[in-house]
Amino acid sequence: MKNQFNTILLLFVLVISLAPHMTDVVGIEESDRDLSIDLLEEEEFKPNWYELDTINAPSNRSRMPLVYDPVNKKTILFGGYDLTTSTIYGDTWAFDFETKTWTDMNPSNSPGVSYGHVMVFDPVSEQIIMVVTNDGFGQNPGTYAYSYANNTWIDLNPINTPKGNSAQYSMVYDNINNIILFTEGSDTFAYNSTANTWEEKFPAPVRNECWESGPAYSFDQKYGKLLIYGRGNDICSYDYNENEWNT
């Protein structure tokens, strides 16, 4: 009994001594995890980019978004611009990561040729929502929805689609409020796919550095903030519920 107690005590002391070095390696099976933080420095745990050997890839193009459809497990591409040939595209492609295959969906209806547009996946309608703006890069400005399951584009034709006249705009899905946020400078719009309505929010304006030079953008799901990163290492955040921009 005494030996058993000493063994338990020794194990307890050992765990306490290792505690400062313990870490949780996300994405690794429990049986394969190592408690030493030094393991993270091994080559096998470093980020690794590699080029996929894909089948039937679309032609070279730029200035078009890729959006993942988690319901159908496909990545959707629409349109784009070929700088070499000055070609503007209006085709729809779906990428299957498992098979590494691109498929030209060739839907019967299409929003027309476009580049510089923005797209997000809307989990409420389970469709891709796209905004083609009035900046001259799209044939038919408006708000569109693409259903992979039905392979159809629909012109939603809501009132007050954002204009996007500066080409420095961004769009994200706000999973806290189940809406889509579009911003161009401090001009901010919210889209409700259930009601099919855009609402201009009119928050107080902030400085423009965050929207210059083609801003990068994301939505922080933990804190419920739209984040914009632009020139001068500035990050601006927008809170829908407070209707407020902060820098």
PDB file of C-alpha atoms in Angstrom:
ATOM      1  CA  MET A   1       0.000   0.000   0.000  1.00  0.00           C
ATOM      2  CA  LYS A   2       2.864   2.349   0.851  1.00  0.00           C
ATOM      3  CA  ASN A   3       4.603   1.598  -2.455  1.00  0.00           C
ATOM      4  CA  GLN A   4       1.362   2.292  -4.342  1.00  0.00           C
ATOM      5  CA  PHE A   5       0.961   5.626  -2.551  1.00  0.00           C
ATOM      6  CA  ASN A   6       4.571   6.581  -3.353  1.00  0.00           C
ATOM      7  CA  THR A   7       4.011   5.735  -7.034  1.00  0.00           C
ATOM      8  CA  ILE A   8       0.882   7.928  -7.206  1.00  0.00           C
ATOM      9  CA  LEU A   9       2.712  10.760  -5.430  1.00  0.00           C
ATOM     10  CA  LEU A  10       5.639  10.499  -7.854  1.00  0.00           C
ATOM     11  CA  LEU A  11       3.308  10.674 -10.858  1.00  0.00           C
ATOM     12  CA  PHE A  12       1.552  13.718  -9.389  1.00  0.00           C
ATOM     13  CA  VAL A  13       4.851  15.553  -8.889  1.00  0.00           C
ATOM     14  CA  LEU A  14       5.918  14.656 -12.432  1.00  0.00           C
ATOM     15  CA  VAL A  15       2.712  16.101 -13.938  1.00  0.00           C
ATOM     16  CA  ILE A  16       3.096  19.311 -11.910  1.00  0.00           C
ATOM     17  CA  SER A  17       6.693  19.706 -13.078  1.00  0.00           C
ATOM     18  CA  LEU A  18       5.680  19.307 -16.720  1.00  0.00           C
ATOM     19  CA  ALA A  19       2.667  21.643 -16.532  1.00  0.00           C
ATOM     20  CA  PRO A  20       4.478  24.823 -17.750  1.00  0.00           C
ATOM     21  CA  HIS A  21       5.556  22.956 -20.888  1.00  0.00           C
ATOM     22  CA  MET A  22       2.258  21.301 -21.706  1.00  0.00           C
ATOM     23  CA  THR A  23       0.393  22.296 -24.819  1.00  0.00           C
ATOM     24  CA  ASP A  24      -2.570  21.152 -26.882  1.00  0.00           C
ATOM     25  CA  VAL A  25      -1.704  20.437 -30.495  1.00  0.00           C
ATOM     26  CA  VAL A  26      -4.893  21.091 -32.423  1.00  0.00           C
ATOM     27  CA  GLY A  27      -5.715  18.652 -35.194  1.00  0.00           C
ATOM     28  CA  ILE A  28      -3.656  15.767 -33.787  1.00  0.00           C
ATOM     29  CA  GLU A  29      -5.308  12.591 -32.533  1.00  0.00           C
ATOM     30  CA  GLU A  30      -5.249  12.232 -28.754  1.00  0.00           C
ATOM     31  CA  SER A  31      -3.107   9.122 -28.935  1.00  0.00           C
ATOM     32  CA  ASP A  32      -0.520  10.944 -31.044  1.00  0.00           C
ATOM     33  CA  ARG A  33      -0.197  14.061 -28.905  1.00  0.00           C
ATOM     34  CA  ASP A  34       3.033  14.969 -27.146  1.00  0.00           C
ATOM     35  CA  LEU A  35       3.015  17.161 -24.026  1.00  0.00           C
ATOM     36  CA  SER A  36       6.287  18.884 -24.800  1.00  0.00           C
ATOM     37  CA  ILE A  37       6.075  22.339 -26.405  1.00  0.00           C
ATOM     38  CA  ASP A  38       9.372  21.546 -28.151  1.00  0.00           C
ATOM     39  CA  LEU A  39       7.386  19.273 -30.438  1.00  0.00           C
ATOM     40  CA  LEU A  40       5.842  22.329 -32.088  1.00  0.00           C
ATOM     41  CA  GLU A  41       9.281  23.292 -33.343  1.00  0.00           C
ATOM     42  CA  GLU A  42       9.589  20.104 -35.329  1.00  0.00           C
ATOM     43  CA  GLU A  43       9.294  20.443 -39.105  1.00  0.00           C
ATOM     44  CA  GLU A  44       6.192  18.252 -39.292  1.00  0.00           C
ATOM     45  CA  PHE A  45       4.147  20.790 -37.332  1.00  0.00           C
ATOM     46  CA  LYS A  46       5.123  23.851 -39.358  1.00  0.00           C
ATOM     47  CA  PRO A  47       2.639  25.329 -41.872  1.00  0.00           C
ATOM     48  CA  ASN A  48       3.051  23.741 -45.262  1.00  0.00           C
ATOM     49  CA  TRP A  49       1.803  25.217 -48.546  1.00  0.00           C
ATOM     50  CA  TYR A  50       1.920  23.052 -51.617  1.00  0.00           C
ATOM     51  CA  GLU A  51       0.514  23.345 -55.116  1.00  0.00           C
ATOM     52  CA  LEU A  52      -2.372  21.029 -55.879  1.00  0.00           C
ATOM     53  CA  ASP A  53      -2.244  18.925 -59.016  1.00  0.00           C
ATOM     54  CA  THR A  54      -5.765  19.706 -60.204  1.00  0.00           C
ATOM     55  CA  ILE A  55      -7.852  18.447 -63.105  1.00  0.00           C
ATOM     56  CA  ASN A  56      -9.638  20.738 -65.603  1.00  0.00           C
ATOM     57  CA  ALA A  57      -8.603  24.047 -64.012  1.00  0.00           C
ATOM     58  CA  PRO A  58     -10.177  27.337 -65.207  1.00  0.00           C
ATOM     59  CA  SER A  59      -8.115  29.593 -67.499  1.00  0.00           C
ATOM     60  CA  ASN A  60      -5.739  32.163 -65.977  1.00  0.00           C
ATOM     61  CA  ARG A  61      -7.566  35.081 -64.370  1.00  0.00           C
ATOM     62  CA  SER A  62      -7.552  37.447 -61.409  1.00  0.00           C
ATOM     63  CA  ARG A  63      -9.792  39.772 -59.364  1.00  0.00           C
ATOM     64  CA  MET A  64     -12.414  37.169 -58.503  1.00  0.00           C
ATOM     65  CA  PRO A  65     -13.212  35.635 -55.092  1.00  0.00           C
ATOM     66  CA  LEU A  66     -13.284  31.988 -54.057  1.00  0.00           C
ATOM     67  CA  VAL A  67     -16.031  30.991 -51.627  1.00  0.00           C
ATOM     68  CA  TYR A  68     -16.445  27.665 -49.849  1.00  0.00           C
ATOM     69  CA  ASP A  69     -19.905  26.096 -49.750  1.00  0.00           C
ATOM     70  CA  PRO A  70     -19.853  23.923 -46.586  1.00  0.00           C
ATOM     71  CA  VAL A  71     -23.216  22.324 -47.333  1.00  0.00           C
ATOM     72  CA  ASN A  72     -22.133  20.878 -50.686  1.00  0.00           C
ATOM     73  CA  LYS A  73     -18.429  20.802 -49.813  1.00  0.00           C
ATOM     74  CA  LYS A  74     -17.405  22.706 -52.924  1.00  0.00           C
ATOM     75  CA  THR A  75     -15.397  25.862 -53.544  1.00  0.00           C
ATOM     76  CA  ILE A  76     -17.155  28.221 -55.954  1.00  0.00           C
ATOM     77  CA  LEU A  77     -15.501  30.623 -58.411  1.00  0.00           C
ATOM     78  CA  PHE A  78     -17.285  33.113 -60.636  1.00  0.00           C
ATOM     79  CA  GLY A  79     -15.959  35.406 -63.353  1.00  0.00           C
ATOM     80  CA  GLY A  80     -12.593  37.156 -63.270  1.00  0.00           C
ATOM     81  CA  TYR A  81     -10.250  39.116 -65.526  1.00  0.00           C
ATOM     82  CA  ASP A  82      -7.376  37.979 -67.736  1.00  0.00           C
ATOM     83  CA  LEU A  83      -4.845  40.808 -67.770  1.00  0.00           C
ATOM     84  CA  THR A  84      -2.967  39.367 -70.770  1.00  0.00           C
ATOM     85  CA  THR A  85      -5.951  39.137 -73.107  1.00  0.00           C
ATOM     86  CA  SER A  86      -8.199  41.739 -71.395  1.00  0.00           C
ATOM     87  CA  THR A  87     -10.904  39.071 -71.222  1.00  0.00           C
ATOM     88  CA  ILE A  88     -13.674  39.415 -68.639  1.00  0.00           C
ATOM     89  CA  TYR A  89     -15.288  36.110 -67.676  1.00  0.00           C
ATOM     90  CA  GLY A  90     -18.791  35.212 -66.591  1.00  0.00           C
ATOM     91  CA  ASP A  91     -18.395  31.470 -66.002  1.00  0.00           C
ATOM     92  CA  THR A  92     -19.099  29.502 -62.821  1.00  0.00           C
ATOM     93  CA  TRP A  93     -16.710  26.824 -61.532  1.00  0.00           C
ATOM     94  CA  ALA A  94     -16.839  24.385 -58.617  1.00  0.00           C
ATOM     95  CA  PHE A  95     -13.772  22.751 -57.054  1.00  0.00           C
ATOM     96  CA  ASP A  96     -13.883  19.424 -55.227  1.00  0.00           C
ATOM     97  CA  PHE A  97     -10.891  19.123 -52.922  1.00  0.00           C
ATOM     98  CA  GLU A  98     -11.269  15.370 -52.450  1.00  0.00           C
ATOM     99  CA  THR A  99     -10.935  14.634 -56.162  1.00  0.00           C
ATOM    100  CA  LYS A 100      -8.865  17.788 -56.929  1.00  0.00           C
ATOM    101  CA  THR A 101     -11.242  18.413 -59.819  1.00  0.00           C
ATOM    102  CA  TRP A 102     -12.641  21.644 -61.232  1.00  0.00           C
ATOM    103  CA  THR A 103     -16.053  21.486 -62.917  1.00  0.00           C
ATOM    104  CA  ASP A 104     -17.395  24.121 -65.300  1.00  0.00           C
ATOM    105  CA  MET A 105     -20.950  24.289 -63.989  1.00  0.00           C
ATOM    106  CA  ASN A 106     -22.289  26.080 -67.073  1.00  0.00           C
ATOM    107  CA  PRO A 107     -25.589  27.196 -65.517  1.00  0.00           C
ATOM    108  CA  SER A 108     -28.325  28.193 -67.954  1.00  0.00           C
ATOM    109  CA  ASN A 109     -28.538  31.673 -66.476  1.00  0.00           C
ATOM    110  CA  SER A 110     -25.660  33.904 -65.369  1.00  0.00           C
ATOM    111  CA  PRO A 111     -25.165  37.411 -63.981  1.00  0.00           C
ATOM    112  CA  GLY A 112     -23.006  38.232 -67.020  1.00  0.00           C
ATOM    113  CA  VAL A 113     -19.275  38.870 -67.176  1.00  0.00           C
ATOM    114  CA  SER A 114     -17.717  40.447 -64.091  1.00  0.00           C
ATOM    115  CA  TYR A 115     -14.561  40.966 -62.059  1.00  0.00           C
ATOM    116  CA  GLY A 116     -13.888  42.793 -58.820  1.00  0.00           C
ATOM    117  CA  HIS A 117     -17.163  41.481 -57.379  1.00  0.00           C
ATOM    118  CA  VAL A 118     -17.540  40.114 -53.835  1.00  0.00           C
ATOM    119  CA  MET A 119     -19.143  36.855 -52.654  1.00  0.00           C
ATOM    120  CA  VAL A 120     -19.929  35.109 -49.357  1.00  0.00           C
ATOM    121  CA  PHE A 121     -21.725  31.912 -48.389  1.00  0.00           C
ATOM    122  CA  ASP A 122     -25.049  32.519 -46.636  1.00  0.00           C
ATOM    123  CA  PRO A 123     -25.854  29.581 -44.330  1.00  0.00           C
ATOM    124  CA  VAL A 124     -29.463  30.744 -43.915  1.00  0.00           C
ATOM    125  CA  SER A 125     -30.354  30.319 -47.589  1.00  0.00           C
ATOM    126  CA  GLU A 126     -27.480  27.849 -48.205  1.00  0.00           C
ATOM    127  CA  GLN A 127     -26.466  29.864 -51.250  1.00  0.00           C
ATOM    128  CA  ILE A 128     -23.579  31.996 -52.443  1.00  0.00           C
ATOM    129  CA  ILE A 129     -24.516  35.689 -52.293  1.00  0.00           C
ATOM    130  CA  MET A 130     -22.681  37.945 -54.757  1.00  0.00           C
ATOM    131  CA  VAL A 131     -22.669  41.716 -55.188  1.00  0.00           C
ATOM    132  CA  VAL A 132     -21.682  43.151 -58.566  1.00  0.00           C
ATOM    133  CA  THR A 133     -21.119  46.870 -58.102  1.00  0.00           C
ATOM    134  CA  ASN A 134     -21.500  49.936 -60.305  1.00  0.00           C
ATOM    135  CA  ASP A 135     -17.773  50.569 -60.727  1.00  0.00           C
ATOM    136  CA  GLY A 136     -17.664  49.427 -64.337  1.00  0.00           C
ATOM    137  CA  PHE A 137     -16.215  45.937 -63.719  1.00  0.00           C
ATOM    138  CA  GLY A 138     -19.493  44.050 -64.055  1.00  0.00           C
ATOM    139  CA  GLN A 139     -21.936  43.747 -66.910  1.00  0.00           C
ATOM    140  CA  ASN A 140     -25.047  43.723 -64.726  1.00  0.00           C
ATOM    141  CA  PRO A 141     -24.685  45.351 -61.269  1.00  0.00           C
ATOM    142  CA  GLY A 142     -26.877  43.886 -58.555  1.00  0.00           C
ATOM    143  CA  THR A 143     -27.240  41.232 -55.844  1.00  0.00           C
ATOM    144  CA  TYR A 144     -27.263  37.601 -56.978  1.00  0.00           C
ATOM    145  CA  ALA A 145     -27.592  34.161 -55.374  1.00  0.00           C
ATOM    146  CA  TYR A 146     -26.031  30.942 -56.636  1.00  0.00           C
ATOM    147  CA  SER A 147     -27.355  27.530 -55.619  1.00  0.00           C
ATOM    148  CA  TYR A 148     -24.902  24.719 -56.246  1.00  0.00           C
ATOM    149  CA  ALA A 149     -27.601  22.111 -55.625  1.00  0.00           C
ATOM    150  CA  ASN A 150     -29.800  23.569 -58.379  1.00  0.00           C
ATOM    151  CA  ASN A 151     -26.926  25.003 -60.442  1.00  0.00           C
ATOM    152  CA  THR A 152     -28.808  28.280 -60.837  1.00  0.00           C
ATOM    153  CA  TRP A 153     -28.087  31.984 -60.481  1.00  0.00           C
ATOM    154  CA  ILE A 154     -30.964  34.225 -59.368  1.00  0.00           C
ATOM    155  CA  ASP A 155     -31.080  38.013 -59.622  1.00  0.00           C
ATOM    156  CA  LEU A 156     -32.434  38.800 -56.165  1.00  0.00           C
ATOM    157  CA  ASN A 157     -33.205  42.391 -57.158  1.00  0.00           C
ATOM    158  CA  PRO A 158     -33.392  43.803 -53.628  1.00  0.00           C
ATOM    159  CA  ILE A 159     -33.836  47.509 -52.972  1.00  0.00           C
ATOM    160  CA  ASN A 160     -30.721  49.558 -52.219  1.00  0.00           C
ATOM    161  CA  THR A 161     -27.922  47.252 -53.440  1.00  0.00           C
ATOM    162  CA  PRO A 162     -24.584  48.912 -52.511  1.00  0.00           C
ATOM    163  CA  LYS A 163     -23.014  50.903 -55.354  1.00  0.00           C
ATOM    164  CA  GLY A 164     -19.324  50.256 -54.632  1.00  0.00           C
ATOM    165  CA  ASN A 165     -18.136  53.158 -56.744  1.00  0.00           C
ATOM    166  CA  SER A 166     -14.567  53.277 -55.377  1.00  0.00           C
ATOM    167  CA  ALA A 167     -13.606  49.597 -55.878  1.00  0.00           C
ATOM    168  CA  GLN A 168     -12.298  49.614 -52.270  1.00  0.00           C
ATOM    169  CA  TYR A 169     -15.084  47.550 -50.777  1.00  0.00           C
ATOM    170  CA  SER A 170     -15.446  44.339 -48.818  1.00  0.00           C
ATOM    171  CA  MET A 171     -18.170  41.901 -47.775  1.00  0.00           C
ATOM    172  CA  VAL A 172     -18.361  39.302 -44.986  1.00  0.00           C
ATOM    173  CA  TYR A 173     -20.932  37.097 -43.277  1.00  0.00           C
ATOM    174  CA  ASP A 174     -21.807  38.114 -39.724  1.00  0.00           C
ATOM    175  CA  ASN A 175     -22.616  34.812 -38.009  1.00  0.00           C
ATOM    176  CA  ILE A 176     -23.656  36.576 -34.784  1.00  0.00           C
ATOM    177  CA  ASN A 177     -26.547  38.446 -36.396  1.00  0.00           C
ATOM    178  CA  ASN A 178     -27.005  36.176 -39.455  1.00  0.00           C
ATOM    179  CA  ILE A 179     -26.554  39.015 -41.914  1.00  0.00           C
ATOM    180  CA  ILE A 180     -24.117  40.003 -44.640  1.00  0.00           C
ATOM    181  CA  LEU A 181     -22.067  43.153 -44.133  1.00  0.00           C
ATOM    182  CA  PHE A 182     -20.814  45.248 -47.034  1.00  0.00           C
ATOM    183  CA  THR A 183     -18.588  48.264 -46.553  1.00  0.00           C
ATOM    184  CA  GLU A 184     -17.019  50.869 -48.796  1.00  0.00           C
ATOM    185  CA  GLY A 185     -15.120  53.300 -46.633  1.00  0.00           C
ATOM    186  CA  SER A 186     -17.374  54.003 -43.696  1.00  0.00           C
ATOM    187  CA  ASP A 187     -20.470  53.533 -45.903  1.00  0.00           C
ATOM    188  CA  THR A 188     -21.870  50.345 -44.405  1.00  0.00           C
ATOM    189  CA  PHE A 189     -24.746  48.116 -45.517  1.00  0.00           C
ATOM    190  CA  ALA A 190     -26.385  45.023 -44.021  1.00  0.00           C
ATOM    191  CA  TYR A 191     -28.188  42.370 -46.077  1.00  0.00           C
ATOM    192  CA  ASN A 192     -30.859  40.062 -44.679  1.00  0.00           C
ATOM    193  CA  SER A 193     -31.292  37.114 -47.041  1.00  0.00           C
ATOM    194  CA  THR A 194     -34.608  36.053 -45.482  1.00  0.00           C
ATOM    195  CA  ALA A 195     -36.192  39.450 -46.101  1.00  0.00           C
ATOM    196  CA  ASN A 196     -34.072  40.069 -49.226  1.00  0.00           C
ATOM    197  CA  THR A 197     -33.319  43.610 -48.109  1.00  0.00           C
ATOM    198  CA  TRP A 198     -30.237  45.829 -47.906  1.00  0.00           C
ATOM    199  CA  GLU A 199     -30.156  48.403 -45.105  1.00  0.00           C
ATOM    200  CA  GLU A 200     -27.711  51.305 -45.053  1.00  0.00           C
ATOM    201  CA  LYS A 201     -26.480  51.709 -41.486  1.00  0.00           C
ATOM    202  CA  PHE A 202     -25.081  55.281 -41.465  1.00  0.00           C
ATOM    203  CA  PRO A 203     -22.451  54.840 -38.726  1.00  0.00           C
ATOM    204  CA  ALA A 204     -20.234  57.787 -37.792  1.00  0.00           C
ATOM    205  CA  PRO A 205     -17.405  58.090 -40.362  1.00  0.00           C
ATOM    206  CA  VAL A 206     -13.803  57.200 -39.521  1.00  0.00           C
ATOM    207  CA  ARG A 207     -10.521  57.908 -41.284  1.00  0.00           C
ATOM    208  CA  ASN A 208     -10.045  56.356 -44.710  1.00  0.00           C
ATOM    209  CA  GLU A 209      -6.657  54.635 -44.332  1.00  0.00           C
ATOM    210  CA  CYS A 210      -8.286  51.272 -43.697  1.00  0.00           C
ATOM    211  CA  TRP A 211      -9.988  51.262 -47.103  1.00  0.00           C
ATOM    212  CA  GLU A 212      -7.080  52.367 -49.260  1.00  0.00           C
ATOM    213  CA  SER A 213      -4.847  50.208 -51.464  1.00  0.00           C
ATOM    214  CA  GLY A 214      -7.228  47.242 -51.727  1.00  0.00           C
ATOM    215  CA  PRO A 215      -8.095  46.393 -48.120  1.00  0.00           C
ATOM    216  CA  ALA A 216      -8.051  42.889 -46.657  1.00  0.00           C
ATOM    217  CA  TYR A 217     -11.038  41.918 -44.552  1.00  0.00           C
ATOM    218  CA  SER A 218     -12.449  39.248 -42.271  1.00  0.00           C
ATOM    219  CA  PHE A 219     -15.128  38.676 -39.627  1.00  0.00           C
ATOM    220  CA  ASP A 220     -14.115  37.917 -36.045  1.00  0.00           C
ATOM    221  CA  GLN A 221     -16.681  35.329 -34.933  1.00  0.00           C
ATOM    222  CA  LYS A 222     -15.653  35.480 -31.271  1.00  0.00           C
ATOM    223  CA  TYR A 223     -16.124  39.212 -30.816  1.00  0.00           C
ATOM    224  CA  GLY A 224     -18.636  39.852 -33.589  1.00  0.00           C
ATOM    225  CA  LYS A 225     -16.541  42.419 -35.467  1.00  0.00           C
ATOM    226  CA  LEU A 226     -15.958  43.128 -39.131  1.00  0.00           C
ATOM    227  CA  LEU A 227     -12.209  43.749 -39.488  1.00  0.00           C
ATOM    228  CA  ILE A 228     -10.623  45.805 -42.280  1.00  0.00           C
ATOM    229  CA  TYR A 229      -6.864  46.074 -42.811  1.00  0.00           C
ATOM    230  CA  GLY A 230      -5.432  48.676 -45.182  1.00  0.00           C
ATOM    231  CA  ARG A 231      -2.610  51.101 -45.776  1.00  0.00           C
ATOM    232  CA  GLY A 232      -0.435  52.210 -42.850  1.00  0.00           C
ATOM    233  CA  ASN A 233      -0.944  49.054 -40.762  1.00  0.00           C
ATOM    234  CA  ASP A 234      -4.351  50.306 -39.666  1.00  0.00           C
ATOM    235  CA  ILE A 235      -7.104  47.926 -38.579  1.00  0.00           C
ATOM    236  CA  CYS A 236     -10.663  49.209 -38.404  1.00  0.00           C
ATOM    237  CA  SER A 237     -13.489  47.251 -36.794  1.00  0.00           C
ATOM    238  CA  TYR A 238     -17.252  47.525 -37.158  1.00  0.00           C
ATOM    239  CA  ASP A 239     -19.833  46.358 -34.633  1.00  0.00           C
ATOM    240  CA  TYR A 240     -23.268  45.832 -36.196  1.00  0.00           C
ATOM    241  CA  ASN A 241     -25.188  45.917 -32.927  1.00  0.00           C
ATOM    242  CA  GLU A 242     -23.509  49.156 -31.854  1.00  0.00           C
ATOM    243  CA  ASN A 243     -23.478  50.470 -35.457  1.00  0.00           C
ATOM    244  CA  GLU A 244     -20.031  51.818 -34.779  1.00  0.00           C
ATOM    245  CA  TRP A 245     -16.620  51.858 -36.484  1.00  0.00           C
ATOM    246  CA  ASN A 246     -13.458  51.931 -34.393  1.00  0.00           C
ATOM    247  CA  THR A 247      -9.777  52.281 -35.304  1.00  0.00           C
TER     248      THR A 247
END
